[in-house]
PDB file of C-alpha atoms in Angstrom:
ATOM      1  CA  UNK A   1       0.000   0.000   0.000  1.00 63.00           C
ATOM      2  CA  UNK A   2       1.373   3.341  -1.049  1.00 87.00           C
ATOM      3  CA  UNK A   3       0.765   7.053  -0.517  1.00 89.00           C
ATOM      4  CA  UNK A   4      -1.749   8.765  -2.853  1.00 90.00           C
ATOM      5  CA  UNK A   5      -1.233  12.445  -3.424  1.00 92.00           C
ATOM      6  CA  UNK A   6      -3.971  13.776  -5.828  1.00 90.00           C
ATOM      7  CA  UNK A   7      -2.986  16.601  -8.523  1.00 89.00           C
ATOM      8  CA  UNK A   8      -4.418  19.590  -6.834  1.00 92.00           C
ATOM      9  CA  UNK A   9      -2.867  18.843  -3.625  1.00 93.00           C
ATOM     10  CA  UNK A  10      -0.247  21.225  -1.891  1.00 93.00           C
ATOM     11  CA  UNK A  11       2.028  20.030   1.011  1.00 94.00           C
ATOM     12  CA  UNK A  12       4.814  22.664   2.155  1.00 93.00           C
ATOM     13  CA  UNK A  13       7.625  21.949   4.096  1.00 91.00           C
ATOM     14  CA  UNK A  14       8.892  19.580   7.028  1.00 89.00           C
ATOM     15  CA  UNK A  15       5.504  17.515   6.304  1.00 92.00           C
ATOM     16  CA  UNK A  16       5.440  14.042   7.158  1.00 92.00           C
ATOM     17  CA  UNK A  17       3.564  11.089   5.446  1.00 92.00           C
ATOM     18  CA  UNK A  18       3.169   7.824   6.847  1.00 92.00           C
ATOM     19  CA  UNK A  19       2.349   4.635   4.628  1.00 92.00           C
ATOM     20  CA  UNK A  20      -1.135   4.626   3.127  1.00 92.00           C
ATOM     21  CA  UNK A  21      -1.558   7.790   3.829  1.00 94.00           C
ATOM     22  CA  UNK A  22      -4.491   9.350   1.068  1.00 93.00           C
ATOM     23  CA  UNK A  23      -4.562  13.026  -0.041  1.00 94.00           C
ATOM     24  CA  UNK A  24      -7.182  12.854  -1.957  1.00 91.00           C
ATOM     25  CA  UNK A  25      -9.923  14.610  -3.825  1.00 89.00           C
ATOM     26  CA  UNK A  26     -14.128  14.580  -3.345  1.00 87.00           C
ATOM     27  CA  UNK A  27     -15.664  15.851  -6.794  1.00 85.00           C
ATOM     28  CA  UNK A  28     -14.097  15.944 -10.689  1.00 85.00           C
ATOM     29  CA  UNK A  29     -14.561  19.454 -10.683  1.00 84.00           C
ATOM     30  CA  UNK A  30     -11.660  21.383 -12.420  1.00 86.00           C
ATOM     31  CA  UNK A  31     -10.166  23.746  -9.897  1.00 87.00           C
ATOM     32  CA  UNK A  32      -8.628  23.150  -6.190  1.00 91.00           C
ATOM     33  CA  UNK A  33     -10.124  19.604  -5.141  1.00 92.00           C
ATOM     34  CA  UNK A  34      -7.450  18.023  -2.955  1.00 93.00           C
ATOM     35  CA  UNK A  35      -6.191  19.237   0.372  1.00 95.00           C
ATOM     36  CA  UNK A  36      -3.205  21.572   1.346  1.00 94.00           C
ATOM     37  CA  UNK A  37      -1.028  20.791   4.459  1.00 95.00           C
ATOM     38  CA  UNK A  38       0.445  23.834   5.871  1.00 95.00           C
ATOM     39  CA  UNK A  39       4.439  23.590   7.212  1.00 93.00           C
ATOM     40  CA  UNK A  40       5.317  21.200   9.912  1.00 92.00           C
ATOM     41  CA  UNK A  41       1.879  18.512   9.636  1.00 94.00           C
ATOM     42  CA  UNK A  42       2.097  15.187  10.401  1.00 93.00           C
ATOM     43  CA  UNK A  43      -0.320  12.414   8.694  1.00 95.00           C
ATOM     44  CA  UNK A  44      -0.380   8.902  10.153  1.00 92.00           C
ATOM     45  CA  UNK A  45      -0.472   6.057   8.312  1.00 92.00           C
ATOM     46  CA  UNK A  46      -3.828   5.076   6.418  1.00 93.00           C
ATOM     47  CA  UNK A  47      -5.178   8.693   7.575  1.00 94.00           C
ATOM     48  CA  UNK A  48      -7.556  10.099   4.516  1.00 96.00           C
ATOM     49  CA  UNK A  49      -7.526  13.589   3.694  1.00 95.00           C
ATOM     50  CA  UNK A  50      -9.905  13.995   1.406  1.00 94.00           C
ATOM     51  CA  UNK A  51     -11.452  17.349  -0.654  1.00 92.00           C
ATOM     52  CA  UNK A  52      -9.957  20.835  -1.063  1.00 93.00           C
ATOM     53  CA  UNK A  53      -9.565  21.540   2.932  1.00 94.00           C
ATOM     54  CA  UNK A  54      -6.902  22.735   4.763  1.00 95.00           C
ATOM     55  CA  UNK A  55      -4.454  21.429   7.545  1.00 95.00           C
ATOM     56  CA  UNK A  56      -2.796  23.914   9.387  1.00 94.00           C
ATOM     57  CA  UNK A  57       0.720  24.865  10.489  1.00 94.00           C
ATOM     58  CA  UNK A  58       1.776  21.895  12.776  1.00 91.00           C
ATOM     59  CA  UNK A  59      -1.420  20.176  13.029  1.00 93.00           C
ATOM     60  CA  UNK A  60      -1.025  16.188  13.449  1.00 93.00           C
ATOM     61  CA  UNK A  61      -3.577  13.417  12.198  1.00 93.00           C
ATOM     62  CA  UNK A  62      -4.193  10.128  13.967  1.00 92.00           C
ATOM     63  CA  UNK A  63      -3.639   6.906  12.021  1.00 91.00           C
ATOM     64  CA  UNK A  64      -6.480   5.493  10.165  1.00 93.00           C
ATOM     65  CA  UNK A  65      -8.560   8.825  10.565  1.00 93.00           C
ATOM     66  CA  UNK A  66     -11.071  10.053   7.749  1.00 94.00           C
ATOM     67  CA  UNK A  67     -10.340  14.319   7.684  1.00 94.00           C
ATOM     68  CA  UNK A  68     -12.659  16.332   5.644  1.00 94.00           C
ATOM     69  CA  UNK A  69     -13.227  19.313   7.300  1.00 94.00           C
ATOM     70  CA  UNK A  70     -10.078  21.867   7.759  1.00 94.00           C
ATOM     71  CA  UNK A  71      -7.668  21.366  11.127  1.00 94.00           C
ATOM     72  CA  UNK A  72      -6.315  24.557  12.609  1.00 94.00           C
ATOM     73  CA  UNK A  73      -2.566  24.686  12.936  1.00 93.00           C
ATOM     74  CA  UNK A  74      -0.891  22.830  15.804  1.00 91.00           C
ATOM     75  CA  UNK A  75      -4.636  20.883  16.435  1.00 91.00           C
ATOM     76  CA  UNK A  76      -4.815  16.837  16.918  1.00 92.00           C
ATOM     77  CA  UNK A  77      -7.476  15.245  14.793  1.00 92.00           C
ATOM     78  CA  UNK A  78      -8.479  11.557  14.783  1.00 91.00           C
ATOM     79  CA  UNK A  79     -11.437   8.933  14.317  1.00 90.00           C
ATOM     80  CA  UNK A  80     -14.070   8.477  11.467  1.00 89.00           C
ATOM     81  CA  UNK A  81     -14.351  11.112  10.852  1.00 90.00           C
ATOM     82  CA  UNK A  82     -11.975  13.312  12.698  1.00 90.00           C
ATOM     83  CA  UNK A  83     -12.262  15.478  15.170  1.00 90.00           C
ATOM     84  CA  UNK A  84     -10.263  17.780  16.542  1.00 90.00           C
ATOM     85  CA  UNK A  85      -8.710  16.465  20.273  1.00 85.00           C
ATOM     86  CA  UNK A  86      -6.137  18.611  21.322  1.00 68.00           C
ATOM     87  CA  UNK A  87      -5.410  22.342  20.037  1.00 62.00           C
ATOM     88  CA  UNK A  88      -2.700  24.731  20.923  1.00 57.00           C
ATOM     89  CA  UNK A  89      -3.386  26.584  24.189  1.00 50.00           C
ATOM     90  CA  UNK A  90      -6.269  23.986  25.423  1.00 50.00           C
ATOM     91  CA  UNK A  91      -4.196  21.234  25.943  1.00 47.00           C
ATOM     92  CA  UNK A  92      -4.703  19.273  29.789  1.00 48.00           C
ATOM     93  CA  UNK A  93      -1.213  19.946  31.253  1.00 45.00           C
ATOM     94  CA  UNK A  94       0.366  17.275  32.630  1.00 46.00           C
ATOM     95  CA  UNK A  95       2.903  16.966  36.073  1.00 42.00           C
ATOM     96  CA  UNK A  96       6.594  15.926  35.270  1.00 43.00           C
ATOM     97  CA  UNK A  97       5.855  12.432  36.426  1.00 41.00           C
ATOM     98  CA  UNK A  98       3.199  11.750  33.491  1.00 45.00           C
ATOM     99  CA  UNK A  99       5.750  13.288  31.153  1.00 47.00           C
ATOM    100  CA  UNK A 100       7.778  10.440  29.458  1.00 48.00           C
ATOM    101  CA  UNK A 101      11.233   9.973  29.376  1.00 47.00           C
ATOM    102  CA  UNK A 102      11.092   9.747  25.978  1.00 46.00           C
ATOM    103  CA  UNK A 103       9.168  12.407  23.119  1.00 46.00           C
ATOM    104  CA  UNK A 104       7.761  10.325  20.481  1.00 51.00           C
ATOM    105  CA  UNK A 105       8.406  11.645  16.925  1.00 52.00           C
ATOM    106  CA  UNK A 106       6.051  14.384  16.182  1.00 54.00           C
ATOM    107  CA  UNK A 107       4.748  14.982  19.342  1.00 52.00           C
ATOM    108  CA  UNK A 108       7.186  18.719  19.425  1.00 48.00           C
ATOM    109  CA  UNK A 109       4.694  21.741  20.170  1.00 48.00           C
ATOM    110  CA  UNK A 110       7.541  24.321  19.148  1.00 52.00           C
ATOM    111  CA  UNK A 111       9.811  23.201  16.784  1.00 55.00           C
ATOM    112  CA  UNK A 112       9.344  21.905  13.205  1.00 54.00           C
ATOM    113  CA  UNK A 113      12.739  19.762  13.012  1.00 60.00           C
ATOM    114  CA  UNK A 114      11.566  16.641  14.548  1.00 58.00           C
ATOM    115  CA  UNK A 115      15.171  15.958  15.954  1.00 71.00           C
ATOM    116  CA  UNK A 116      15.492  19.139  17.747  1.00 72.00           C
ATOM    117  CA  UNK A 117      13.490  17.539  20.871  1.00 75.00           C
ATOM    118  CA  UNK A 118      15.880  14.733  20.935  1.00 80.00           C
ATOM    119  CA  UNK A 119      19.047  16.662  20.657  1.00 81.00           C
ATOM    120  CA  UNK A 120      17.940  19.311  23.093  1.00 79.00           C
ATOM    121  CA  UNK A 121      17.420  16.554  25.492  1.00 83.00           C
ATOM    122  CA  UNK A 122      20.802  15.075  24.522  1.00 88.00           C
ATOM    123  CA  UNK A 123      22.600  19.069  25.433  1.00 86.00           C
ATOM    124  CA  UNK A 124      20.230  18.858  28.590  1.00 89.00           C
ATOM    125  CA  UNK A 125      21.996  15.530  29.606  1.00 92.00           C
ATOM    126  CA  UNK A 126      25.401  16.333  28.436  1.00 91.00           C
ATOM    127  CA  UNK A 127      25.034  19.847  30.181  1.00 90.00           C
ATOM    128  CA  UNK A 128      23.736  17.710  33.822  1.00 93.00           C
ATOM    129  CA  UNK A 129      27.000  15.164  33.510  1.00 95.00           C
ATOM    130  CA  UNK A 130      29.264  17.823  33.093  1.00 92.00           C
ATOM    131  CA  UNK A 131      28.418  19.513  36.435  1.00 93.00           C
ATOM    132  CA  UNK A 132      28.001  16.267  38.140  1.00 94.00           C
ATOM    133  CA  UNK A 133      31.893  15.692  36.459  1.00 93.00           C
ATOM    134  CA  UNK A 134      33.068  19.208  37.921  1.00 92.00           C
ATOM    135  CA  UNK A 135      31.693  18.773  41.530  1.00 92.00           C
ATOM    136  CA  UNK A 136      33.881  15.340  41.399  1.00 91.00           C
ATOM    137  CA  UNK A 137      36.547  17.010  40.171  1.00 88.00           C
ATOM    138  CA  UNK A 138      36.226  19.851  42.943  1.00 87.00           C
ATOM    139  CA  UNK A 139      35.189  17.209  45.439  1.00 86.00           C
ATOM    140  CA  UNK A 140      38.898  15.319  44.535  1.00 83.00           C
ATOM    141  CA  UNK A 141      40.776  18.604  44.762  1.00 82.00           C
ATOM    142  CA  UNK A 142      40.151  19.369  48.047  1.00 83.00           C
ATOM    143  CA  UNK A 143      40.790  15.806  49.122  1.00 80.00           C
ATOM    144  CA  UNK A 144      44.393  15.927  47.363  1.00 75.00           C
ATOM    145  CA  UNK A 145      45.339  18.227  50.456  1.00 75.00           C
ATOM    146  CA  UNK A 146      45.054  15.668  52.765  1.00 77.00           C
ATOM    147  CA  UNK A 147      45.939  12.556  50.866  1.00 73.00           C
ATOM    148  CA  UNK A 148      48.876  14.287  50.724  1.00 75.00           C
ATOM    149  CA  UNK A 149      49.598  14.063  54.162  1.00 79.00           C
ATOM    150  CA  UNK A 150      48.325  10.513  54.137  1.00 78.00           C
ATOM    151  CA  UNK A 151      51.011   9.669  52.338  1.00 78.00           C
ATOM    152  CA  UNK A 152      53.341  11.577  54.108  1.00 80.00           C
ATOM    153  CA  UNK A 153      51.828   9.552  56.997  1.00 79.00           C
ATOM    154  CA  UNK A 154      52.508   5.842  55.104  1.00 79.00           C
ATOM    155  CA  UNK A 155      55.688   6.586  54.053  1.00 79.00           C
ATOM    156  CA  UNK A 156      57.185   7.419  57.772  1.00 78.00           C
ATOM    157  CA  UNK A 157      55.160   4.292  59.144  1.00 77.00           C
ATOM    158  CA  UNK A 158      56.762   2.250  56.054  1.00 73.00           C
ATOM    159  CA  UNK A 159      60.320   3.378  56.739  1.00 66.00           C
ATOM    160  CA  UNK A 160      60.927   2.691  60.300  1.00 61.00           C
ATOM    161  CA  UNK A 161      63.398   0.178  60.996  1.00 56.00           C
ATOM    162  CA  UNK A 162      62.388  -3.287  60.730  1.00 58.00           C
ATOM    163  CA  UNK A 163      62.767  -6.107  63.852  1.00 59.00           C
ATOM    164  CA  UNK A 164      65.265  -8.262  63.783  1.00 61.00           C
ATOM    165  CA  UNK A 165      63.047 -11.308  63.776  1.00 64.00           C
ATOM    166  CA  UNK A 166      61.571 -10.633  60.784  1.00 58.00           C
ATOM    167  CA  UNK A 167      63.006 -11.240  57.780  1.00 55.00           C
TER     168      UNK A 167
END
């Protein structure tokens, strides 16, 4: 099963198509008859979008879901047929433990790129060892000090003349 993008149909940039995904038309009517997906939309796979509507700026669609009306930008459509379920700004927010550990692909609010999530969280990480790597170091600095004298310490203790019974 393929993707089918009908004649008519626009799709600007950063847009992502899943497999089976349909842009398709609803009449045989010369003119604008398929739909137009605006920068940044994701379409999951076997989604329909069918007649000369509009999917805005960011907007996602479910798999499998049957779109025939326009979707405002950044909006979540799914089911037969769609409707809209999430939309910039009325979204449930959720506490950091419901937040996973790991962003699915697409699932960005404020980028476009969908690796930006994944490398910011990769700088957030790298930036977290690093100051866990410079309290060790600071921690082992101010021990050095005093190992210093340690070994001061095992060095008189390891030079003092040995008893004659021991060999």
């Amino acid at each position: 099963m393929g993707v089918v993008i009908g004649e008519t149909a626009i799709i600007e940039d950063d847009c992502t198509l899943y497999h089976g995904v349909t842009l398709g038309g609803t009449s045989w009517n010369k003119g604008k008859r398929h739909p137009t997906l605006k920068q940044g939309v994701v379409i999951g796979a076997g989604a329909k979008i069918l007649g000369p509507i509009t999917i805005g700026r960011g907007a996602k669609i479910g798999s499998n879901a049957v779109v025939v009306k326009d979707v405002p930008a950044k909006a979540t459509a799914v089911g037969i047929p769609a409707r809209i379920v999430e939309e910039e700004g009325h979204t449930k927010q959720k506490s950091a433990v419901q937040l996973p550990a790991f962003n699915a692909y697409a699932v960005g609010r404020d980028e476009t790129d969908p690796m930006y999530k994944h490398l910011d969280q990769l700088m957030i990480a790298i930036k977290k060892q690093n100051q866990t790597i410079e309290r060790l170091e600071g921690q082992i600095k101010s021990l050095k000090p005093r190992a210093n004298e340690d070994l001061k310490l095992a060095k008189a203790f390891s030079h003092k003349k040995k008893h004659p019974n021991n060999t």
